[in-house]
PDB file of N, CA and C in Angstrom:
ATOM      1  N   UNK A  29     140.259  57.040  88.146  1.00 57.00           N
ATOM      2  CA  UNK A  29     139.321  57.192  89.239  1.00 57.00           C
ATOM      3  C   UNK A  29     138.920  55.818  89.773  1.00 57.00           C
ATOM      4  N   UNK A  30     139.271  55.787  91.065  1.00 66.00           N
ATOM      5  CA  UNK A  30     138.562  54.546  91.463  1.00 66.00           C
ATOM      6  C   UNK A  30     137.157  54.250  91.893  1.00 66.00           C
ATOM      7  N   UNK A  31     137.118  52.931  92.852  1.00 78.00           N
ATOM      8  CA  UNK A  31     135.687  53.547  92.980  1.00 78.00           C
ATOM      9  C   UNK A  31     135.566  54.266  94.746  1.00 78.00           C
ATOM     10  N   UNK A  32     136.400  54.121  95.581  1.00 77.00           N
ATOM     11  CA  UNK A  32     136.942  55.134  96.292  1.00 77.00           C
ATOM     12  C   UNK A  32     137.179  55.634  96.348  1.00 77.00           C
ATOM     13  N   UNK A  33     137.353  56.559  96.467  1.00 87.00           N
ATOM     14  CA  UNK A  33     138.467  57.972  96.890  1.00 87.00           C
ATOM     15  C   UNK A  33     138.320  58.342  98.328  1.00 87.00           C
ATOM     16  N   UNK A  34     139.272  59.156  98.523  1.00 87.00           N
ATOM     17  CA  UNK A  34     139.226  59.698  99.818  1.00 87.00           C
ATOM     18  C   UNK A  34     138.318  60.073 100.952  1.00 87.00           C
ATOM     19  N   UNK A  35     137.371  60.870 100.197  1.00 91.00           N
ATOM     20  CA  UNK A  35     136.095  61.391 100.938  1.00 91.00           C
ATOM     21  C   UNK A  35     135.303  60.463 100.918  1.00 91.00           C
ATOM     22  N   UNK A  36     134.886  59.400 100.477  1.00 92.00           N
ATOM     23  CA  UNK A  36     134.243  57.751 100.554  1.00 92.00           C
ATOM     24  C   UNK A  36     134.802  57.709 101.568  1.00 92.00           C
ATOM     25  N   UNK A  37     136.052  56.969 102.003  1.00 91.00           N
ATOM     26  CA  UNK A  37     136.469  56.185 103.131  1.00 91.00           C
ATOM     27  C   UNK A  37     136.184  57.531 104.373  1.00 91.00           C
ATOM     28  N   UNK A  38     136.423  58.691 104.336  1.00 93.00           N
ATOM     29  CA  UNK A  38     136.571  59.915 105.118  1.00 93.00           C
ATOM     30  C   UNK A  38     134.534  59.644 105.501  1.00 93.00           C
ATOM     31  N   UNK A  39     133.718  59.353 104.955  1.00 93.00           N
ATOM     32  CA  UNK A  39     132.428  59.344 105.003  1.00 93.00           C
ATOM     33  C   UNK A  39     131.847  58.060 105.914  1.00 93.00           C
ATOM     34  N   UNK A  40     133.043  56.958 105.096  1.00 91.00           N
ATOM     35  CA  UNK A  40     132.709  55.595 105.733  1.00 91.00           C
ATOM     36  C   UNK A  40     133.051  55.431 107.287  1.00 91.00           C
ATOM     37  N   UNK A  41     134.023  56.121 107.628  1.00 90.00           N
ATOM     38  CA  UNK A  41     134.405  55.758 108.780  1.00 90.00           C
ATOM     39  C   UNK A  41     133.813  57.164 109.901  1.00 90.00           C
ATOM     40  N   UNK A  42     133.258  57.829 109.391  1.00 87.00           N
ATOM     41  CA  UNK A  42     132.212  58.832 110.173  1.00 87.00           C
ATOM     42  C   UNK A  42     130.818  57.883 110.548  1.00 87.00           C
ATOM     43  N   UNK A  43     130.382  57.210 109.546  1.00 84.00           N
ATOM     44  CA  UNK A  43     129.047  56.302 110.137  1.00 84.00           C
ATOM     45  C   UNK A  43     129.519  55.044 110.776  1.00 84.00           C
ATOM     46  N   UNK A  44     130.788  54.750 110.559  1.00 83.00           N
ATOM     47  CA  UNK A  44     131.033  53.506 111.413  1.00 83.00           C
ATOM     48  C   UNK A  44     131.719  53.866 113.091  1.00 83.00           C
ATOM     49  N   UNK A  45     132.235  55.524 113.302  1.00 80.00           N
ATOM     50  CA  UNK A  45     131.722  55.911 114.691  1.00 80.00           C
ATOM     51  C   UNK A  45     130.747  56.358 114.883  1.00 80.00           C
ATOM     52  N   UNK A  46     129.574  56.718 114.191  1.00 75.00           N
ATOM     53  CA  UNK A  46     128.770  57.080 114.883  1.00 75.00           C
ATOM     54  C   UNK A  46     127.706  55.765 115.364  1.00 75.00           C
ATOM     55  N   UNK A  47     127.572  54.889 114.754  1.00 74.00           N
ATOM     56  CA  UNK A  47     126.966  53.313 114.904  1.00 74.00           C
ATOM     57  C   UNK A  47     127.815  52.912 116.506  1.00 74.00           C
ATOM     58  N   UNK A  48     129.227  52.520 115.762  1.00 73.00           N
ATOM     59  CA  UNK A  48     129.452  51.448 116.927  1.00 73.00           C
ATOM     60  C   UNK A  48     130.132  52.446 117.721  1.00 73.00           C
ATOM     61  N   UNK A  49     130.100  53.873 118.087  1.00 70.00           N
ATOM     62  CA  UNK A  49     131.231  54.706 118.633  1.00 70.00           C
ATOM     63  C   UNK A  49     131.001  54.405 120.317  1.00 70.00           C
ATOM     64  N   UNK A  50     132.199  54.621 120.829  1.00 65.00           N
ATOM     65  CA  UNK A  50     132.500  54.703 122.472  1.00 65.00           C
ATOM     66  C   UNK A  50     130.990  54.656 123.349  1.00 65.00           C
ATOM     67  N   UNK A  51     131.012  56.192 123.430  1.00 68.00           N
ATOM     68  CA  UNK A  51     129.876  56.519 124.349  1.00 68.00           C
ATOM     69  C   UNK A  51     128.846  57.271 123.814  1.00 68.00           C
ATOM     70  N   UNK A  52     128.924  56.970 122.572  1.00 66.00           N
ATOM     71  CA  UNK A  52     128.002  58.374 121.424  1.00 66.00           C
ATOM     72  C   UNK A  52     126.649  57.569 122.050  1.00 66.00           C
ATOM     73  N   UNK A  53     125.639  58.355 121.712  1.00 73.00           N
ATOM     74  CA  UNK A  53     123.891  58.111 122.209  1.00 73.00           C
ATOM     75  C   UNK A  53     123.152  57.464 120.838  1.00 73.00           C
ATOM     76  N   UNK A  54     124.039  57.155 119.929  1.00 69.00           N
ATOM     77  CA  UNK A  54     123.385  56.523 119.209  1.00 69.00           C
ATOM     78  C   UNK A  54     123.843  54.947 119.365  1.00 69.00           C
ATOM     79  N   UNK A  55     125.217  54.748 119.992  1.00 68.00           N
ATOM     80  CA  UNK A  55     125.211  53.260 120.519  1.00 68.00           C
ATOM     81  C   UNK A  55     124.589  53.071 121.737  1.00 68.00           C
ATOM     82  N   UNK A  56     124.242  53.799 122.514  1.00 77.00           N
ATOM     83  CA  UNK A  56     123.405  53.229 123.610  1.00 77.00           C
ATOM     84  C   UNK A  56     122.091  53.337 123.358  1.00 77.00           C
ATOM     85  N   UNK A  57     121.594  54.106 122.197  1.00 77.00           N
ATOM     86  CA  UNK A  57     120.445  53.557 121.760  1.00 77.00           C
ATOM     87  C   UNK A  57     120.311  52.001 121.109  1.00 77.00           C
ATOM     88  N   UNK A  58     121.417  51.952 120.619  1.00 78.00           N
ATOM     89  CA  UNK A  58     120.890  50.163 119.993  1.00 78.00           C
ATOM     90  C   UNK A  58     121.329  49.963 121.092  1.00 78.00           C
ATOM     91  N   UNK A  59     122.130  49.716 121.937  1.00 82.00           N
ATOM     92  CA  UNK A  59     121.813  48.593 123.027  1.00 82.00           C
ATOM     93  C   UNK A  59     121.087  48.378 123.703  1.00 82.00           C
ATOM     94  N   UNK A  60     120.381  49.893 123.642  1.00 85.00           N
ATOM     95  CA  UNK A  60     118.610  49.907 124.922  1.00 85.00           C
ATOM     96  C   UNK A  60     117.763  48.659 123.379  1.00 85.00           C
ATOM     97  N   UNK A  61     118.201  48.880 122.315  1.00 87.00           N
ATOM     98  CA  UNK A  61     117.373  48.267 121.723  1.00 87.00           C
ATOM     99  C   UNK A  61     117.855  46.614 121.690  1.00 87.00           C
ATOM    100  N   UNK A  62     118.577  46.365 121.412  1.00 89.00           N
ATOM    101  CA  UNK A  62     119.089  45.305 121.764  1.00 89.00           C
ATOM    102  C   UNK A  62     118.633  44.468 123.104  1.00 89.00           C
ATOM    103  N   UNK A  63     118.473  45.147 124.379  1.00 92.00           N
ATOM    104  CA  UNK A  63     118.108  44.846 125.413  1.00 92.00           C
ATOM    105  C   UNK A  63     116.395  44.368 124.822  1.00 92.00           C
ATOM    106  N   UNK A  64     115.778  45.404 124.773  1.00 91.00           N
ATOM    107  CA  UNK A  64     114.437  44.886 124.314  1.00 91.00           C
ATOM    108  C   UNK A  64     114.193  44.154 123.582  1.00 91.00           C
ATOM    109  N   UNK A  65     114.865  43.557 122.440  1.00 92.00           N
ATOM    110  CA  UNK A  65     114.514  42.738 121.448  1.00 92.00           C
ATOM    111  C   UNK A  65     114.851  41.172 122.371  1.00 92.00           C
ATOM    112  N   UNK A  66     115.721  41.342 123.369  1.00 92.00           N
ATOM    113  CA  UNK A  66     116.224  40.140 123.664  1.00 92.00           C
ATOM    114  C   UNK A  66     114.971  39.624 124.716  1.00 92.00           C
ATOM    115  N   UNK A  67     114.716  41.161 125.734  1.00 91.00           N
ATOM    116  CA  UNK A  67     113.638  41.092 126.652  1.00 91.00           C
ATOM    117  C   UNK A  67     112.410  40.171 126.231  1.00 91.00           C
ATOM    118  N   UNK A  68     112.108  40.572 124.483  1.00 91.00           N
ATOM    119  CA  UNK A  68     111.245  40.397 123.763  1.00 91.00           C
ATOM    120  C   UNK A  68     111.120  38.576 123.622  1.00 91.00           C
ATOM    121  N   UNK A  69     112.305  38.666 123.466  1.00 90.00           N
ATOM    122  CA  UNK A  69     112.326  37.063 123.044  1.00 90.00           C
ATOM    123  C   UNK A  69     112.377  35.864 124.497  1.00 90.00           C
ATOM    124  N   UNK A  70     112.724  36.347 125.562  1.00 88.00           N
ATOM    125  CA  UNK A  70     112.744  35.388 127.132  1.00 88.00           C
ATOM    126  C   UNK A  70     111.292  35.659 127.262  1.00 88.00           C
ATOM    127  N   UNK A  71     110.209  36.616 126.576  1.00 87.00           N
ATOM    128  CA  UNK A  71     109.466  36.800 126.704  1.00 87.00           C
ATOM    129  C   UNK A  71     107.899  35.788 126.779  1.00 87.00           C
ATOM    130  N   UNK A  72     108.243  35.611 125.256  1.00 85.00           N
ATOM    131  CA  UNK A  72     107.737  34.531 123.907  1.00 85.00           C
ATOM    132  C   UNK A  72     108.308  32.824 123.960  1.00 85.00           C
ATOM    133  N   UNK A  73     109.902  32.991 124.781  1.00 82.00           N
ATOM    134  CA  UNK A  73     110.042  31.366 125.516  1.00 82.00           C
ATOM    135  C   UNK A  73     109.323  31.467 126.911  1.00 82.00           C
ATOM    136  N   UNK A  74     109.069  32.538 128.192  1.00 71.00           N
ATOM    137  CA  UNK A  74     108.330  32.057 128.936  1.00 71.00           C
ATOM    138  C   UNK A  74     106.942  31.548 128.701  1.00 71.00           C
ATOM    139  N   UNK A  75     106.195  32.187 127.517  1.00 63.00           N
ATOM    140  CA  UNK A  75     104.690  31.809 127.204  1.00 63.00           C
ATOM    141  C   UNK A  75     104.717  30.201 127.029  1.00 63.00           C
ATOM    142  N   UNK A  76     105.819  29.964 126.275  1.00 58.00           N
ATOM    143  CA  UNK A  76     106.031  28.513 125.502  1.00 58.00           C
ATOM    144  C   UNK A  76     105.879  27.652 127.167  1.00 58.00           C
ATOM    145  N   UNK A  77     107.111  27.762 128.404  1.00 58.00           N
ATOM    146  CA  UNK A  77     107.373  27.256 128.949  1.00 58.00           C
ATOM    147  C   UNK A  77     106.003  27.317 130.201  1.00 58.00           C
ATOM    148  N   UNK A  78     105.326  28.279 129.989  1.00 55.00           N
ATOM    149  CA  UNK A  78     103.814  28.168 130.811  1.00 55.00           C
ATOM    150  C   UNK A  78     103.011  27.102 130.265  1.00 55.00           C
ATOM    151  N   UNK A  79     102.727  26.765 128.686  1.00 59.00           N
ATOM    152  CA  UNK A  79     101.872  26.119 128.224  1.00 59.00           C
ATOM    153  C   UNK A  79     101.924  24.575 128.784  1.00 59.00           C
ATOM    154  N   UNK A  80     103.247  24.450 129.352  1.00 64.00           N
ATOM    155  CA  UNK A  80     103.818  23.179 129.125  1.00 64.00           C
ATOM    156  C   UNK A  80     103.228  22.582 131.026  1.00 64.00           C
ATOM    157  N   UNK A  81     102.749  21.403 130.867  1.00 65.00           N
ATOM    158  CA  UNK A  81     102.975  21.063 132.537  1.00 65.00           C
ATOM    159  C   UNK A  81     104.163  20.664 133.511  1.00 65.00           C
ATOM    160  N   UNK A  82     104.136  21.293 134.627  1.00 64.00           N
ATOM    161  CA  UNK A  82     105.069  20.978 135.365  1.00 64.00           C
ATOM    162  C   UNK A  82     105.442  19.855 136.088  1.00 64.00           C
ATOM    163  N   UNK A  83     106.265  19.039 135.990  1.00 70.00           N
ATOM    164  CA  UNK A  83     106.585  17.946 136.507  1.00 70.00           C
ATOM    165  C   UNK A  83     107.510  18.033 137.208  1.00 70.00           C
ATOM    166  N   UNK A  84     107.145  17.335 138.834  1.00 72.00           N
ATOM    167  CA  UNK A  84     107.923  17.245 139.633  1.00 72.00           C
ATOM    168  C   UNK A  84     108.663  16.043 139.722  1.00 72.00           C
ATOM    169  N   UNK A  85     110.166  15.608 140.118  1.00 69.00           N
ATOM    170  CA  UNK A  85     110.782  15.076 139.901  1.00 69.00           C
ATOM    171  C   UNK A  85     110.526  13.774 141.293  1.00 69.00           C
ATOM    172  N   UNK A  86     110.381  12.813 141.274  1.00 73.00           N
ATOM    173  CA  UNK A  86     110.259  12.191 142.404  1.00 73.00           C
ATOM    174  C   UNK A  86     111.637  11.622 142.789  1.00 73.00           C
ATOM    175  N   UNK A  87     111.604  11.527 143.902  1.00 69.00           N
ATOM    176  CA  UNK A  87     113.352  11.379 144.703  1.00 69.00           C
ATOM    177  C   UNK A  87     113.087   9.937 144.889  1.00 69.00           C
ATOM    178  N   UNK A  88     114.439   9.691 143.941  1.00 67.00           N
ATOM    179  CA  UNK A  88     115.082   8.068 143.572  1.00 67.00           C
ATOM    180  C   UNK A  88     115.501   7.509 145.188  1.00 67.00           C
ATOM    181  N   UNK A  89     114.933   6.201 145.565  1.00 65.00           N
ATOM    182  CA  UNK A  89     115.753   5.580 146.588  1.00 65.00           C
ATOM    183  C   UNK A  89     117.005   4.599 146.459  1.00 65.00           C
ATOM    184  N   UNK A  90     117.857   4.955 146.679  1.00 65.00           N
ATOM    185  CA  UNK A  90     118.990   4.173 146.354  1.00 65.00           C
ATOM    186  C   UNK A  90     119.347   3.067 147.264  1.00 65.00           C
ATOM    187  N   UNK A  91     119.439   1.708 146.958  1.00 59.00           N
ATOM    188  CA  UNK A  91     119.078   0.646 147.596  1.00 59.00           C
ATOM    189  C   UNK A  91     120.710   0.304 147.777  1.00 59.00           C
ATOM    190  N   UNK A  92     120.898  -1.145 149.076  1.00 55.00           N
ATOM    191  CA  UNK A  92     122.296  -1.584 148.727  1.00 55.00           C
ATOM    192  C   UNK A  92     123.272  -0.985 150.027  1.00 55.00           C
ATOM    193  N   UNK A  93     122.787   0.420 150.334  1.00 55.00           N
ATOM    194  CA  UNK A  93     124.316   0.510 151.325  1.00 55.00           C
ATOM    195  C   UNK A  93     123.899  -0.223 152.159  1.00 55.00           C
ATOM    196  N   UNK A  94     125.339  -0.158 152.937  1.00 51.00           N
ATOM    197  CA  UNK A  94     125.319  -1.123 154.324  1.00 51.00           C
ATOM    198  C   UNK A  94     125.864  -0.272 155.351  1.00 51.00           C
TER     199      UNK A  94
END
């Protein structure tokens, strides 16, 4: 007896379509989740990038042509 058998792998590869499968509703649930976690995080860098002051860049004069 190993530590596989048939109905193991026959089991394993039933949850590995139903996770990552085609168009099943349980992969477009993690990607709605996925979307949000990411939403989550541009979220938590805009707060960062508010705290910060804005500096405007002043326009270099470039000396010399003729």
């Amino acid at each position: 007896m190993g530590a596989f058998q048939p109905i193991h792998w026959i089991l394993v590869a039933v949850v590995v379509l139903l996770l990552f499968g085609g168009r099943g509703k349980l992969s477009s649930i993690m990607g709605d989740a996925a979307k949000g976690v990411r939403a989550f995080k541009d979220g938590l860098k805009g707060e960062d990038e508010a705290d910060k002051p804005v500096v405007k860049p002043t326009p270099s004069v470039e000396g010399g042509k003729d």
